[in-house]
Amino acid sequence: MHPAFSVVFFTTATGAGYGLLALLGVLGGFGVIQADFWLGFVGMALALGLVVAGLLSSTGHLGRPERAWRAFSQWRSSWLSREGVASVATFIPAGLFGIGWVFFGKSGGWVAAAGLLTAAGAVATTCTTGMIYASLKPIAQWRSRYTLPAYLIFAVMTGSVLANALLQGFKLGSTAVLICALVATLFGWGWKLATWRYNDRLDIPTTANTATGLAGGTVRSIEWPHTEENYLLKEMGFRIARKHSARLRRIAQALAFAVPATLLAIICFLPWPLGAIASLLAAAAQLTGMLVERWLFFADAKHTVTLYYGR
């Protein structure tokens, strides 16, 4: 039993992709980043490529991927459906912005409007992704004030680090983007530590007694309700040893936060192309670390249904 890699990759890739897309939409649309064909082409391809790869990987998590389109019809009640609708809708202004900024080399006017709509769509989609997990009452580790902001913070963090690497690679380094990436990385680190502290101290009042409504003794499970593992046990009944969790937390902190922050802090003192190489290493380390962090996000989650299995 282990968290599905398709969902781990999905949340990591789409977060970084939408973060970069939002920054390009705002900075490129208003001329903060001057229009340049190859810069714009590579940047938009990277942002949209991450988003598409993440969305496609999420279908691999479905029992019947060919029926994924049906999820769009439940937008009135399902955050998953709203995420699908928002993600597709975001491609419309993103396409218009890309045409104007990349191919026409324009900023301001309708290109700026399309960039703002692109950024708004990216934020909305990221929020719906976060709410998929924050809305689940049976999982106390997700049903907290830390979950939704974390998705937004990590999107800004990974997006700004990627944007910095992109600009540094094209010898167009921006001090504002570099500082934004460093501050976002440090803030994300603090938010993650606060989240872990909250989850470690979490007192879940639900027991087998309260779940079944039985009193007068301690309710124990003598055998499973069924003979094979089900979806919830595979995805939300994972048991990870405390020592392994602590080691993975250190790895996540090092790769996702400490290494990128250190590299970003010294880039100002490095000549090109050393600054560009350091920026690329910071982005690569951070995305790798976020895969570990996202894996822990799912591995640490405990669904209330596991009470029926004596856990």
PDB file of C-alpha atoms in Angstrom:
ATOM      1  CA  MET A   1       0.000   0.000   0.000  1.00  0.00           C
ATOM      2  CA  HIS A   2       1.372   3.393  -0.945  1.00  0.00           C
ATOM      3  CA  PRO A   3       0.164   6.786  -2.225  1.00  0.00           C
ATOM      4  CA  ALA A   4      -0.309   6.715  -5.995  1.00  0.00           C
ATOM      5  CA  PHE A   5       2.570   8.403  -7.812  1.00  0.00           C
ATOM      6  CA  SER A   6       0.132   9.716 -10.425  1.00  0.00           C
ATOM      7  CA  VAL A   7      -1.531  11.962  -7.831  1.00  0.00           C
ATOM      8  CA  VAL A   8       1.792  12.948  -6.258  1.00  0.00           C
ATOM      9  CA  PHE A   9       3.106  13.997  -9.673  1.00  0.00           C
ATOM     10  CA  PHE A  10      -0.187  15.677 -10.558  1.00  0.00           C
ATOM     11  CA  THR A  11      -0.220  17.982  -7.536  1.00  0.00           C
ATOM     12  CA  THR A  12       3.478  18.819  -7.915  1.00  0.00           C
ATOM     13  CA  ALA A  13       3.474  19.449 -11.675  1.00  0.00           C
ATOM     14  CA  THR A  14       0.235  21.420 -11.869  1.00  0.00           C
ATOM     15  CA  GLY A  15       1.192  23.561  -8.875  1.00  0.00           C
ATOM     16  CA  ALA A  16       4.510  24.547 -10.470  1.00  0.00           C
ATOM     17  CA  GLY A  17       2.925  24.935 -13.903  1.00  0.00           C
ATOM     18  CA  TYR A  18       0.094  27.160 -12.763  1.00  0.00           C
ATOM     19  CA  GLY A  19       2.451  29.189 -10.579  1.00  0.00           C
ATOM     20  CA  LEU A  20       4.738  29.884 -13.542  1.00  0.00           C
ATOM     21  CA  LEU A  21       1.781  30.529 -15.848  1.00  0.00           C
ATOM     22  CA  ALA A  22       0.303  33.123 -13.470  1.00  0.00           C
ATOM     23  CA  LEU A  23       3.619  34.947 -13.147  1.00  0.00           C
ATOM     24  CA  LEU A  24       4.179  35.006 -16.899  1.00  0.00           C
ATOM     25  CA  GLY A  25       0.638  36.260 -17.441  1.00  0.00           C
ATOM     26  CA  VAL A  26       1.057  39.202 -15.075  1.00  0.00           C
ATOM     27  CA  LEU A  27       4.719  40.087 -15.672  1.00  0.00           C
ATOM     28  CA  GLY A  28       4.620  39.490 -19.413  1.00  0.00           C
ATOM     29  CA  GLY A  29       1.227  41.066 -19.943  1.00  0.00           C
ATOM     30  CA  PHE A  30       2.254  44.328 -18.291  1.00  0.00           C
ATOM     31  CA  GLY A  31       5.699  44.445 -19.859  1.00  0.00           C
ATOM     32  CA  VAL A  32       7.708  43.762 -16.699  1.00  0.00           C
ATOM     33  CA  ILE A  33       9.227  40.896 -18.678  1.00  0.00           C
ATOM     34  CA  GLN A  34       9.858  42.239 -22.153  1.00  0.00           C
ATOM     35  CA  ALA A  35       8.416  40.242 -25.022  1.00  0.00           C
ATOM     36  CA  ASP A  36      11.000  37.879 -26.501  1.00  0.00           C
ATOM     37  CA  PHE A  37      10.044  35.014 -28.780  1.00  0.00           C
ATOM     38  CA  TRP A  38      12.281  32.288 -27.387  1.00  0.00           C
ATOM     39  CA  LEU A  39      11.881  33.354 -23.780  1.00  0.00           C
ATOM     40  CA  GLY A  40       8.120  33.441 -24.168  1.00  0.00           C
ATOM     41  CA  PHE A  41       7.974  30.239 -26.169  1.00  0.00           C
ATOM     42  CA  VAL A  42      10.075  28.241 -23.712  1.00  0.00           C
ATOM     43  CA  GLY A  43       8.310  29.767 -20.701  1.00  0.00           C
ATOM     44  CA  MET A  44       4.785  29.104 -21.967  1.00  0.00           C
ATOM     45  CA  ALA A  45       5.750  25.634 -23.199  1.00  0.00           C
ATOM     46  CA  LEU A  46       7.217  24.800 -19.785  1.00  0.00           C
ATOM     47  CA  ALA A  47       4.220  26.135 -17.851  1.00  0.00           C
ATOM     48  CA  LEU A  48       1.566  24.540 -20.048  1.00  0.00           C
ATOM     49  CA  GLY A  49       3.625  21.373 -20.409  1.00  0.00           C
ATOM     50  CA  LEU A  50       3.732  20.904 -16.637  1.00  0.00           C
ATOM     51  CA  VAL A  51      -0.006  21.557 -16.385  1.00  0.00           C
ATOM     52  CA  VAL A  52      -0.905  19.143 -19.184  1.00  0.00           C
ATOM     53  CA  ALA A  53       1.474  16.452 -17.891  1.00  0.00           C
ATOM     54  CA  GLY A  54      -0.022  16.764 -14.433  1.00  0.00           C
ATOM     55  CA  LEU A  55      -3.600  16.633 -15.664  1.00  0.00           C
ATOM     56  CA  LEU A  56      -2.900  13.623 -17.873  1.00  0.00           C
ATOM     57  CA  SER A  57      -1.166  11.797 -15.030  1.00  0.00           C
ATOM     58  CA  SER A  58      -4.233  12.289 -12.835  1.00  0.00           C
ATOM     59  CA  THR A  59      -6.317  10.223 -15.271  1.00  0.00           C
ATOM     60  CA  GLY A  60      -4.025   7.279 -14.610  1.00  0.00           C
ATOM     61  CA  HIS A  61      -5.360   7.287 -11.068  1.00  0.00           C
ATOM     62  CA  LEU A  62      -8.876   6.522 -12.291  1.00  0.00           C
ATOM     63  CA  GLY A  63     -10.305   3.050 -12.534  1.00  0.00           C
ATOM     64  CA  ARG A  64     -11.832   3.923 -15.911  1.00  0.00           C
ATOM     65  CA  PRO A  65      -9.760   6.761 -17.413  1.00  0.00           C
ATOM     66  CA  GLU A  66     -11.913   6.819 -20.548  1.00  0.00           C
ATOM     67  CA  ARG A  67     -14.785   8.122 -18.415  1.00  0.00           C
ATOM     68  CA  ALA A  68     -12.817  11.076 -17.030  1.00  0.00           C
ATOM     69  CA  TRP A  69     -14.875  13.492 -19.139  1.00  0.00           C
ATOM     70  CA  ARG A  70     -17.941  12.708 -17.037  1.00  0.00           C
ATOM     71  CA  ALA A  71     -16.382  14.458 -14.042  1.00  0.00           C
ATOM     72  CA  PHE A  72     -17.013  17.819 -15.723  1.00  0.00           C
ATOM     73  CA  SER A  73     -20.769  17.431 -15.274  1.00  0.00           C
ATOM     74  CA  GLN A  74     -20.668  17.502 -11.454  1.00  0.00           C
ATOM     75  CA  TRP A  75     -19.326  21.044 -11.045  1.00  0.00           C
ATOM     76  CA  ARG A  76     -22.250  22.097  -8.824  1.00  0.00           C
ATOM     77  CA  SER A  77     -21.199  19.787  -5.992  1.00  0.00           C
ATOM     78  CA  SER A  78     -17.724  18.405  -6.680  1.00  0.00           C
ATOM     79  CA  TRP A  79     -14.442  20.255  -6.226  1.00  0.00           C
ATOM     80  CA  LEU A  80     -12.823  17.709  -8.525  1.00  0.00           C
ATOM     81  CA  SER A  81     -15.271  18.626 -11.268  1.00  0.00           C
ATOM     82  CA  ARG A  82     -14.737  22.338 -10.627  1.00  0.00           C
ATOM     83  CA  GLU A  83     -11.009  21.776 -10.932  1.00  0.00           C
ATOM     84  CA  GLY A  84     -11.507  20.164 -14.338  1.00  0.00           C
ATOM     85  CA  VAL A  85     -13.725  22.990 -15.562  1.00  0.00           C
ATOM     86  CA  ALA A  86     -11.358  25.683 -14.255  1.00  0.00           C
ATOM     87  CA  SER A  87      -8.288  24.006 -15.760  1.00  0.00           C
ATOM     88  CA  VAL A  88      -9.839  23.774 -19.212  1.00  0.00           C
ATOM     89  CA  ALA A  89     -11.236  27.319 -19.027  1.00  0.00           C
ATOM     90  CA  THR A  90      -7.775  28.664 -18.149  1.00  0.00           C
ATOM     91  CA  PHE A  91      -6.387  27.423 -21.464  1.00  0.00           C
ATOM     92  CA  ILE A  92      -8.528  29.942 -23.373  1.00  0.00           C
ATOM     93  CA  PRO A  93      -6.988  33.179 -22.006  1.00  0.00           C
ATOM     94  CA  ALA A  94      -3.598  31.424 -21.790  1.00  0.00           C
ATOM     95  CA  GLY A  95      -3.758  30.712 -25.509  1.00  0.00           C
ATOM     96  CA  LEU A  96      -4.692  34.310 -26.313  1.00  0.00           C
ATOM     97  CA  PHE A  97      -1.959  35.646 -24.048  1.00  0.00           C
ATOM     98  CA  GLY A  98       0.618  33.324 -25.610  1.00  0.00           C
ATOM     99  CA  ILE A  99      -0.320  34.424 -29.122  1.00  0.00           C
ATOM    100  CA  GLY A 100      -0.065  38.109 -28.251  1.00  0.00           C
ATOM    101  CA  TRP A 101       3.032  38.007 -26.058  1.00  0.00           C
ATOM    102  CA  VAL A 102       5.055  35.273 -27.789  1.00  0.00           C
ATOM    103  CA  PHE A 103       4.125  35.509 -31.457  1.00  0.00           C
ATOM    104  CA  PHE A 104       3.145  39.179 -31.780  1.00  0.00           C
ATOM    105  CA  GLY A 105       5.641  40.447 -29.204  1.00  0.00           C
ATOM    106  CA  LYS A 106       3.054  42.685 -27.543  1.00  0.00           C
ATOM    107  CA  SER A 107       2.218  43.651 -23.982  1.00  0.00           C
ATOM    108  CA  GLY A 108      -0.443  45.871 -22.469  1.00  0.00           C
ATOM    109  CA  GLY A 109      -3.955  46.269 -23.846  1.00  0.00           C
ATOM    110  CA  TRP A 110      -5.744  43.041 -24.686  1.00  0.00           C
ATOM    111  CA  VAL A 111      -2.552  41.040 -24.037  1.00  0.00           C
ATOM    112  CA  ALA A 112      -2.428  42.353 -20.453  1.00  0.00           C
ATOM    113  CA  ALA A 113      -6.138  41.564 -20.038  1.00  0.00           C
ATOM    114  CA  ALA A 114      -5.564  38.021 -21.296  1.00  0.00           C
ATOM    115  CA  GLY A 115      -2.564  37.721 -18.958  1.00  0.00           C
ATOM    116  CA  LEU A 116      -4.644  38.776 -15.965  1.00  0.00           C
ATOM    117  CA  LEU A 117      -7.380  36.290 -16.880  1.00  0.00           C
ATOM    118  CA  THR A 118      -4.724  33.603 -17.249  1.00  0.00           C
ATOM    119  CA  ALA A 119      -3.361  34.376 -13.788  1.00  0.00           C
ATOM    120  CA  ALA A 120      -6.881  34.419 -12.324  1.00  0.00           C
ATOM    121  CA  GLY A 121      -7.636  31.058 -13.926  1.00  0.00           C
ATOM    122  CA  ALA A 122      -4.395  29.600 -12.587  1.00  0.00           C
ATOM    123  CA  VAL A 123      -5.212  30.800  -9.064  1.00  0.00           C
ATOM    124  CA  ALA A 124      -8.791  29.517  -9.296  1.00  0.00           C
ATOM    125  CA  THR A 125      -7.664  26.101 -10.518  1.00  0.00           C
ATOM    126  CA  THR A 126      -5.058  25.826  -7.759  1.00  0.00           C
ATOM    127  CA  CYS A 127      -7.720  26.726  -5.186  1.00  0.00           C
ATOM    128  CA  THR A 128     -10.069  24.025  -6.476  1.00  0.00           C
ATOM    129  CA  THR A 129      -7.255  21.478  -6.262  1.00  0.00           C
ATOM    130  CA  GLY A 130      -6.579  22.452  -2.668  1.00  0.00           C
ATOM    131  CA  MET A 131     -10.274  22.301  -1.800  1.00  0.00           C
ATOM    132  CA  ILE A 132     -10.516  18.722  -3.064  1.00  0.00           C
ATOM    133  CA  TYR A 133      -8.482  17.758   0.003  1.00  0.00           C
ATOM    134  CA  ALA A 134      -9.430  20.510   2.424  1.00  0.00           C
ATOM    135  CA  SER A 135     -13.126  19.609   2.060  1.00  0.00           C
ATOM    136  CA  LEU A 136     -12.695  15.980   3.138  1.00  0.00           C
ATOM    137  CA  LYS A 137     -14.012  15.798   6.703  1.00  0.00           C
ATOM    138  CA  PRO A 138     -12.951  12.156   7.323  1.00  0.00           C
ATOM    139  CA  ILE A 139      -9.261  13.127   6.985  1.00  0.00           C
ATOM    140  CA  ALA A 140      -8.319  15.411   9.858  1.00  0.00           C
ATOM    141  CA  GLN A 141      -4.804  16.084   8.529  1.00  0.00           C
ATOM    142  CA  TRP A 142      -6.294  17.695   5.415  1.00  0.00           C
ATOM    143  CA  ARG A 143      -9.373  19.304   6.947  1.00  0.00           C
ATOM    144  CA  SER A 144      -7.410  22.200   8.414  1.00  0.00           C
ATOM    145  CA  ARG A 145      -6.617  25.851   7.775  1.00  0.00           C
ATOM    146  CA  TYR A 146      -3.187  24.885   6.430  1.00  0.00           C
ATOM    147  CA  THR A 147      -4.182  22.845   3.366  1.00  0.00           C
ATOM    148  CA  LEU A 148      -5.634  25.380   0.924  1.00  0.00           C
ATOM    149  CA  PRO A 149      -3.047  28.134   1.585  1.00  0.00           C
ATOM    150  CA  ALA A 150      -0.290  25.540   1.164  1.00  0.00           C
ATOM    151  CA  TYR A 151      -1.360  24.850  -2.411  1.00  0.00           C
ATOM    152  CA  LEU A 152      -1.257  28.549  -3.239  1.00  0.00           C
ATOM    153  CA  ILE A 153       2.028  29.157  -1.395  1.00  0.00           C
ATOM    154  CA  PHE A 154       3.765  26.219  -3.065  1.00  0.00           C
ATOM    155  CA  ALA A 155       2.449  27.258  -6.487  1.00  0.00           C
ATOM    156  CA  VAL A 156       3.917  30.750  -6.039  1.00  0.00           C
ATOM    157  CA  MET A 157       7.120  29.264  -4.650  1.00  0.00           C
ATOM    158  CA  THR A 158       7.797  26.723  -7.402  1.00  0.00           C
ATOM    159  CA  GLY A 159       6.483  29.054 -10.102  1.00  0.00           C
ATOM    160  CA  SER A 160       8.759  31.916  -9.068  1.00  0.00           C
ATOM    161  CA  VAL A 161      11.808  29.643  -8.798  1.00  0.00           C
ATOM    162  CA  LEU A 162      11.090  28.349 -12.312  1.00  0.00           C
ATOM    163  CA  ALA A 163      10.558  31.911 -13.569  1.00  0.00           C
ATOM    164  CA  ASN A 164      13.895  32.947 -12.079  1.00  0.00           C
ATOM    165  CA  ALA A 165      15.635  29.983 -13.744  1.00  0.00           C
ATOM    166  CA  LEU A 166      13.991  30.902 -17.046  1.00  0.00           C
ATOM    167  CA  LEU A 167      15.096  34.537 -16.879  1.00  0.00           C
ATOM    168  CA  GLN A 168      18.590  33.658 -15.701  1.00  0.00           C
ATOM    169  CA  GLY A 169      18.914  31.137 -18.501  1.00  0.00           C
ATOM    170  CA  PHE A 170      18.160  33.821 -21.076  1.00  0.00           C
ATOM    171  CA  LYS A 171      20.516  36.272 -19.359  1.00  0.00           C
ATOM    172  CA  LEU A 172      17.575  38.477 -18.335  1.00  0.00           C
ATOM    173  CA  GLY A 173      17.794  38.017 -14.593  1.00  0.00           C
ATOM    174  CA  SER A 174      15.325  40.072 -12.570  1.00  0.00           C
ATOM    175  CA  THR A 175      16.173  41.049  -9.007  1.00  0.00           C
ATOM    176  CA  ALA A 176      12.457  41.321  -8.161  1.00  0.00           C
ATOM    177  CA  VAL A 177      11.741  37.788  -9.389  1.00  0.00           C
ATOM    178  CA  LEU A 178      14.822  36.459  -7.588  1.00  0.00           C
ATOM    179  CA  ILE A 179      13.788  38.058  -4.302  1.00  0.00           C
ATOM    180  CA  CYS A 180      10.214  36.811  -4.767  1.00  0.00           C
ATOM    181  CA  ALA A 181      11.504  33.266  -5.294  1.00  0.00           C
ATOM    182  CA  LEU A 182      13.719  33.424  -2.198  1.00  0.00           C
ATOM    183  CA  VAL A 183      11.034  34.920   0.056  1.00  0.00           C
ATOM    184  CA  ALA A 184       8.393  32.462  -1.223  1.00  0.00           C
ATOM    185  CA  THR A 185      10.741  29.525  -0.589  1.00  0.00           C
ATOM    186  CA  LEU A 186      11.459  30.628   2.978  1.00  0.00           C
ATOM    187  CA  PHE A 187       7.779  31.307   3.628  1.00  0.00           C
ATOM    188  CA  GLY A 188       6.815  27.925   2.173  1.00  0.00           C
ATOM    189  CA  TRP A 189       9.359  26.276   4.456  1.00  0.00           C
ATOM    190  CA  GLY A 190       7.861  27.970   7.479  1.00  0.00           C
ATOM    191  CA  TRP A 191       4.336  27.028   6.411  1.00  0.00           C
ATOM    192  CA  LYS A 192       5.326  23.383   5.967  1.00  0.00           C
ATOM    193  CA  LEU A 193       6.940  23.261   9.402  1.00  0.00           C
ATOM    194  CA  ALA A 194       3.807  24.807  10.934  1.00  0.00           C
ATOM    195  CA  THR A 195       1.652  22.238   9.135  1.00  0.00           C
ATOM    196  CA  TRP A 196       3.695  19.320  10.410  1.00  0.00           C
ATOM    197  CA  ARG A 197       3.641  20.738  13.924  1.00  0.00           C
ATOM    198  CA  TYR A 198      -0.152  21.049  13.764  1.00  0.00           C
ATOM    199  CA  ASN A 199      -0.631  17.528  12.399  1.00  0.00           C
ATOM    200  CA  ASP A 200       1.746  15.954  14.926  1.00  0.00           C
ATOM    201  CA  ARG A 201      -0.241  17.506  17.785  1.00  0.00           C
ATOM    202  CA  LEU A 202      -3.600  16.704  16.231  1.00  0.00           C
ATOM    203  CA  ASP A 203      -5.954  15.037  18.670  1.00  0.00           C
ATOM    204  CA  ILE A 204      -8.545  13.065  16.718  1.00  0.00           C
ATOM    205  CA  PRO A 205     -11.512  12.391  19.021  1.00  0.00           C
ATOM    206  CA  THR A 206     -13.054   9.714  16.778  1.00  0.00           C
ATOM    207  CA  THR A 207     -12.614   6.127  17.953  1.00  0.00           C
ATOM    208  CA  ALA A 208     -14.113   2.796  17.007  1.00  0.00           C
ATOM    209  CA  ASN A 209     -16.658   3.372  19.782  1.00  0.00           C
ATOM    210  CA  THR A 210     -17.797   6.782  18.499  1.00  0.00           C
ATOM    211  CA  ALA A 211     -17.762   5.552  14.893  1.00  0.00           C
ATOM    212  CA  THR A 212     -20.057   2.617  15.662  1.00  0.00           C
ATOM    213  CA  GLY A 213     -22.089   4.327  18.380  1.00  0.00           C
ATOM    214  CA  LEU A 214     -21.380   1.477  20.797  1.00  0.00           C
ATOM    215  CA  ALA A 215     -20.599   2.082  24.475  1.00  0.00           C
ATOM    216  CA  GLY A 216     -19.928   0.063  27.609  1.00  0.00           C
ATOM    217  CA  GLY A 217     -16.493  -1.188  26.572  1.00  0.00           C
ATOM    218  CA  THR A 218     -13.758  -0.900  23.992  1.00  0.00           C
ATOM    219  CA  VAL A 219     -14.769  -1.813  20.455  1.00  0.00           C
ATOM    220  CA  ARG A 220     -12.174  -3.914  18.646  1.00  0.00           C
ATOM    221  CA  SER A 221     -12.023  -5.223  15.113  1.00  0.00           C
ATOM    222  CA  ILE A 222     -11.422  -8.974  14.997  1.00  0.00           C
ATOM    223  CA  GLU A 223     -11.406  -9.264  11.199  1.00  0.00           C
ATOM    224  CA  TRP A 224     -11.632  -7.046   8.130  1.00  0.00           C
ATOM    225  CA  PRO A 225     -15.031  -6.232   6.601  1.00  0.00           C
ATOM    226  CA  HIS A 226     -13.795  -7.768   3.316  1.00  0.00           C
ATOM    227  CA  THR A 227     -11.033 -10.048   2.087  1.00  0.00           C
ATOM    228  CA  GLU A 228      -9.095  -7.677  -0.192  1.00  0.00           C
ATOM    229  CA  GLU A 229      -7.713  -4.170   0.050  1.00  0.00           C
ATOM    230  CA  ASN A 230      -9.987  -1.406  -1.174  1.00  0.00           C
ATOM    231  CA  TYR A 231      -9.307   2.048  -2.573  1.00  0.00           C
ATOM    232  CA  LEU A 232      -9.313   3.819   0.789  1.00  0.00           C
ATOM    233  CA  LEU A 233      -6.867   1.409   2.354  1.00  0.00           C
ATOM    234  CA  LYS A 234      -4.486   1.723  -0.569  1.00  0.00           C
ATOM    235  CA  GLU A 235      -4.616   5.511  -0.723  1.00  0.00           C
ATOM    236  CA  MET A 236      -5.430   6.663   2.818  1.00  0.00           C
ATOM    237  CA  GLY A 237      -4.594   3.749   5.097  1.00  0.00           C
ATOM    238  CA  PHE A 238      -0.873   3.810   4.495  1.00  0.00           C
ATOM    239  CA  ARG A 239       1.259   3.229   7.573  1.00  0.00           C
ATOM    240  CA  ILE A 240       4.697   4.788   7.584  1.00  0.00           C
ATOM    241  CA  ALA A 241       7.196   4.221  10.388  1.00  0.00           C
ATOM    242  CA  ARG A 242       7.986   7.284  12.475  1.00  0.00           C
ATOM    243  CA  LYS A 243      11.716   7.022  11.699  1.00  0.00           C
ATOM    244  CA  HIS A 244      11.041   6.857   7.951  1.00  0.00           C
ATOM    245  CA  SER A 245       8.679   9.824   8.159  1.00  0.00           C
ATOM    246  CA  ALA A 246      11.312  11.870  10.003  1.00  0.00           C
ATOM    247  CA  ARG A 247      13.967  10.987   7.426  1.00  0.00           C
ATOM    248  CA  LEU A 248      11.700  11.886   4.514  1.00  0.00           C
ATOM    249  CA  ARG A 249      10.814  15.182   6.178  1.00  0.00           C
ATOM    250  CA  ARG A 250      14.481  16.054   6.381  1.00  0.00           C
ATOM    251  CA  ILE A 251      14.956  15.146   2.726  1.00  0.00           C
ATOM    252  CA  ALA A 252      11.940  17.243   1.724  1.00  0.00           C
ATOM    253  CA  GLN A 253      13.191  20.222   3.728  1.00  0.00           C
ATOM    254  CA  ALA A 254      16.667  19.971   2.239  1.00  0.00           C
ATOM    255  CA  LEU A 255      15.633  19.615  -1.401  1.00  0.00           C
ATOM    256  CA  ALA A 256      12.467  21.719  -1.516  1.00  0.00           C
ATOM    257  CA  PHE A 257      13.554  24.567   0.737  1.00  0.00           C
ATOM    258  CA  ALA A 258      17.111  24.648   2.127  1.00  0.00           C
ATOM    259  CA  VAL A 259      19.072  23.943  -1.069  1.00  0.00           C
ATOM    260  CA  PRO A 260      16.991  26.255  -3.313  1.00  0.00           C
ATOM    261  CA  ALA A 261      17.076  29.060  -0.728  1.00  0.00           C
ATOM    262  CA  THR A 262      20.851  28.789  -0.412  1.00  0.00           C
ATOM    263  CA  LEU A 263      21.380  28.787  -4.171  1.00  0.00           C
ATOM    264  CA  LEU A 264      18.985  31.704  -4.667  1.00  0.00           C
ATOM    265  CA  ALA A 265      20.769  33.704  -1.980  1.00  0.00           C
ATOM    266  CA  ILE A 266      24.153  33.440  -3.706  1.00  0.00           C
ATOM    267  CA  ILE A 267      22.983  33.965  -7.285  1.00  0.00           C
ATOM    268  CA  CYS A 268      23.330  37.749  -6.947  1.00  0.00           C
ATOM    269  CA  PHE A 269      27.059  37.272  -6.403  1.00  0.00           C
ATOM    270  CA  LEU A 270      27.592  34.880  -9.317  1.00  0.00           C
ATOM    271  CA  PRO A 271      28.422  35.930 -12.868  1.00  0.00           C
ATOM    272  CA  TRP A 272      26.571  34.504 -15.826  1.00  0.00           C
ATOM    273  CA  PRO A 273      26.450  31.587 -16.648  1.00  0.00           C
ATOM    274  CA  LEU A 274      27.158  30.408 -13.078  1.00  0.00           C
ATOM    275  CA  GLY A 275      24.047  32.241 -11.894  1.00  0.00           C
ATOM    276  CA  ALA A 276      21.968  30.495 -14.556  1.00  0.00           C
ATOM    277  CA  ILE A 277      23.355  27.081 -13.585  1.00  0.00           C
ATOM    278  CA  ALA A 278      22.639  27.741  -9.910  1.00  0.00           C
ATOM    279  CA  SER A 279      19.091  28.812 -10.796  1.00  0.00           C
ATOM    280  CA  LEU A 280      18.483  25.627 -12.778  1.00  0.00           C
ATOM    281  CA  LEU A 281      19.848  23.516  -9.931  1.00  0.00           C
ATOM    282  CA  ALA A 282      17.586  25.345  -7.461  1.00  0.00           C
ATOM    283  CA  ALA A 283      14.530  24.636  -9.611  1.00  0.00           C
ATOM    284  CA  ALA A 284      15.448  20.980 -10.134  1.00  0.00           C
ATOM    285  CA  ALA A 285      16.127  20.419  -6.429  1.00  0.00           C
ATOM    286  CA  GLN A 286      12.909  22.103  -5.418  1.00  0.00           C
ATOM    287  CA  LEU A 287      10.695  20.097  -7.776  1.00  0.00           C
ATOM    288  CA  THR A 288      12.347  16.885  -6.567  1.00  0.00           C
ATOM    289  CA  GLY A 289      11.829  17.902  -2.963  1.00  0.00           C
ATOM    290  CA  MET A 290       8.204  18.774  -3.612  1.00  0.00           C
ATOM    291  CA  LEU A 291       7.608  15.260  -4.933  1.00  0.00           C
ATOM    292  CA  VAL A 292       8.831  13.960  -1.556  1.00  0.00           C
ATOM    293  CA  GLU A 293       6.746  16.547   0.325  1.00  0.00           C
ATOM    294  CA  ARG A 294       3.610  15.663  -1.652  1.00  0.00           C
ATOM    295  CA  TRP A 295       4.200  11.950  -1.067  1.00  0.00           C
ATOM    296  CA  LEU A 296       4.330  12.638   2.663  1.00  0.00           C
ATOM    297  CA  PHE A 297       1.176  14.751   2.363  1.00  0.00           C
ATOM    298  CA  PHE A 298      -0.717  11.662   1.204  1.00  0.00           C
ATOM    299  CA  ALA A 299       1.168   9.108   3.302  1.00  0.00           C
ATOM    300  CA  ASP A 300       0.493  10.982   6.553  1.00  0.00           C
ATOM    301  CA  ALA A 301      -3.252  11.204   5.855  1.00  0.00           C
ATOM    302  CA  LYS A 302      -5.444   8.844   7.820  1.00  0.00           C
ATOM    303  CA  HIS A 303      -9.033   8.245   6.761  1.00  0.00           C
ATOM    304  CA  THR A 304     -11.555   7.611   9.534  1.00  0.00           C
ATOM    305  CA  VAL A 305     -12.613   4.389   7.784  1.00  0.00           C
ATOM    306  CA  THR A 306      -9.366   2.753   8.968  1.00  0.00           C
ATOM    307  CA  LEU A 307     -10.963   2.515  12.425  1.00  0.00           C
ATOM    308  CA  TYR A 308     -12.968  -0.404  11.061  1.00  0.00           C
ATOM    309  CA  TYR A 309      -9.699  -2.215  10.352  1.00  0.00           C
ATOM    310  CA  GLY A 310      -8.311  -1.876  13.862  1.00  0.00           C
ATOM    311  CA  ARG A 311      -5.908   0.953  12.977  1.00  0.00           C
TER     312      ARG A 311
END
